[in-house]
Coordinates of C-alpha atoms in Angstrom, one line a residue:
M1 CA 4.5 15.9 -4.9
E2 CA 6.0 16.9 -1.7
L3 CA 7.1 14.2 0.8
S4 CA 6.8 15.1 4.4
H5 CA 8.3 13.7 7.7
V6 CA 11.0 11.3 5.9
D7 CA 13.3 11.3 8.9
K8 CA 10.3 9.8 11.3
V9 CA 11.2 6.4 12.4
F10 CA 8.6 3.8 11.3
W11 CA 10.8 0.8 12.6
P12 CA 12.4 1.9 15.8
E13 CA 14.4 -1.2 16.7
E14 CA 15.6 -1.5 13.1
H15 CA 16.4 2.4 12.6
I16 CA 14.0 2.3 9.2
T17 CA 12.4 5.8 8.6
K18 CA 9.5 6.6 6.4
G19 CA 12.2 7.9 3.9
D20 CA 13.8 4.3 3.7
I21 CA 10.2 2.9 3.1
I22 CA 9.4 5.5 0.2
E23 CA 12.8 4.7 -1.4
Y24 CA 11.8 1.0 -0.9
Y25 CA 8.6 1.4 -2.9
D26 CA 10.2 3.9 -5.3
K27 CA 12.8 0.8 -6.2
I28 CA 10.0 -1.7 -6.5
Y29 CA 7.6 0.2 -8.4
P30 CA 7.9 -1.7 -11.7
Y31 CA 7.3 -5.0 -10.1
I32 CA 4.3 -3.9 -8.0
I33 CA 2.3 -1.7 -10.3
P34 CA 0.6 -4.5 -12.2
Y35 CA -1.0 -5.5 -9.2
L36 CA -2.0 -2.3 -8.1
K37 CA -3.1 -0.5 -11.5
D38 CA -6.9 -0.1 -11.9
R39 CA -7.8 -1.4 -8.5
P40 CA -9.8 0.6 -5.8
E41 CA -7.2 0.6 -2.5
S42 CA -8.5 0.0 1.0
L43 CA -5.6 2.3 2.8
R44 CA -4.3 0.8 5.9
R45 CA -2.2 3.7 7.4
N46 CA 0.4 3.6 10.2
P47 CA 1.6 7.1 10.1
N48 CA 3.6 6.7 13.3
G49 CA 4.9 3.5 12.5
I50 CA 4.8 -0.1 12.8
L51 CA 4.3 0.1 16.7
D52 CA 1.2 2.4 16.3
R53 CA -2.0 0.5 16.0
G54 CA -2.7 2.4 12.7
F55 CA -6.3 2.7 11.0
F56 CA -8.0 1.6 7.9
Q57 CA -9.4 4.4 5.3
K58 CA -11.3 3.8 2.2
N59 CA -12.9 7.3 1.7
V60 CA -10.2 9.6 0.4
K61 CA -12.3 12.2 -0.7
E62 CA -11.0 14.6 1.8
I63 CA -7.5 14.2 1.3
V64 CA -6.7 13.1 -2.5
P65 CA -4.7 15.6 -4.5
D66 CA -6.2 16.6 -7.8
W67 CA -4.1 14.7 -10.0
A68 CA -4.9 11.4 -8.4
K69 CA -7.4 9.0 -9.7
T70 CA -10.2 7.8 -7.8
I71 CA -13.7 5.9 -8.2
V72 CA -16.9 6.5 -6.3
L73 CA -18.6 3.2 -5.3
Y74 CA -21.9 2.3 -3.5
S75 CA -21.1 0.7 -0.3
E76 CA -24.1 -1.5 0.7
S77 CA -22.3 -2.1 4.1
A78 CA -22.0 1.5 5.0
A79 CA -25.1 2.5 2.9
K80 CA -23.2 5.3 1.1
D81 CA -21.0 6.2 -1.5
I82 CA -17.1 5.8 -0.8
E83 CA -14.6 7.5 -2.9
Y84 CA -11.5 4.9 -3.2
F85 CA -7.7 5.7 -4.2
I86 CA -6.9 4.2 -7.5
C87 CA -2.9 3.6 -7.5
N88 CA -1.9 3.8 -11.2
G89 CA 1.4 5.5 -11.2
K90 CA 4.8 6.1 -9.3
A91 CA 3.3 9.4 -7.8
S92 CA 0.0 7.7 -6.7
L93 CA 2.3 5.0 -5.0
L94 CA 4.8 7.2 -3.2
Y95 CA 1.8 9.4 -2.2
L96 CA 0.3 6.5 -0.4
V97 CA 3.5 5.7 1.2
N98 CA 3.8 9.1 2.3
L99 CA 0.6 8.9 4.1
G100 CA 1.7 6.1 6.1
C101 CA 0.6 3.0 4.0
I102 CA 3.5 0.5 4.9
E103 CA 1.2 -2.1 3.5
L104 CA -1.0 -1.8 0.3
N105 CA -4.4 -3.3 -0.1
P106 CA -5.7 -3.4 -3.3
W107 CA -9.0 -4.6 -4.5
N108 CA -9.0 -8.1 -6.3
S109 CA -10.9 -6.8 -9.0
R110 CA -10.0 -4.1 -11.5
I111 CA -12.5 -1.2 -12.1
A112 CA -13.4 -2.6 -15.3
A113 CA -15.1 -5.5 -13.9
I114 CA -15.5 -4.4 -10.3
D115 CA -17.7 -7.4 -9.6
N116 CA -15.5 -10.0 -11.0
P117 CA -12.1 -10.5 -9.1
D118 CA -9.1 -11.8 -11.0
Y119 CA -7.2 -13.4 -8.4
C120 CA -8.1 -14.6 -4.7
I121 CA -5.8 -14.5 -1.9
L122 CA -6.2 -16.8 0.9
D123 CA -5.0 -15.3 4.5
L124 CA -3.9 -17.9 6.9
D125 CA -3.4 -17.0 10.3
P126 CA -2.7 -19.2 13.4
G127 CA -5.2 -18.2 16.2
E128 CA -6.0 -19.3 19.6
K129 CA -7.3 -22.7 18.7
N130 CA -5.0 -23.5 15.6
T131 CA -1.2 -23.3 16.0
F132 CA 1.4 -22.3 13.6
D133 CA 1.9 -26.0 12.6
D134 CA -1.7 -26.2 11.9
T135 CA -1.3 -23.3 9.4
V136 CA 1.6 -24.5 7.8
K137 CA -0.4 -27.7 7.2
V138 CA -3.4 -26.0 5.7
A139 CA -1.0 -23.7 3.7
L140 CA 0.5 -27.2 2.1
A141 CA -2.6 -28.7 1.3
V142 CA -3.9 -25.3 -0.8
R143 CA -0.6 -25.4 -2.4
R144 CA -1.0 -29.0 -3.2
I145 CA -4.5 -28.3 -5.1
A146 CA -3.8 -24.8 -6.5

């Protein structure tokens, strides 16, 4: 696999490049792959770094290399089939990062049991009506009952 534009700056203030991010994911591969393996990916792409708004991409049909594993799943909300990327190895992971996927968004279920998630994520964010302190209180309450 050929990596591209590794000198492109992704974090301007800190001077962190795309190559630095690729190197980071290469190093943490053994730790992260159990959480990615056999799970469809919703790609959050920031090909111009973190200051760019970026975009989500689910359907990889037009961009996926021949060697990559994918799964086609019907989306009721989109009323069509979507071809999702499956990140099952280091080459797959580095391919995603090379696309500008700084953050990874695997499904909570694996392809063998797509309708049965095996973990849950609670995304707690302060908002207009909730302060950061409110968010911390909720997080601590979740921690107590989890």
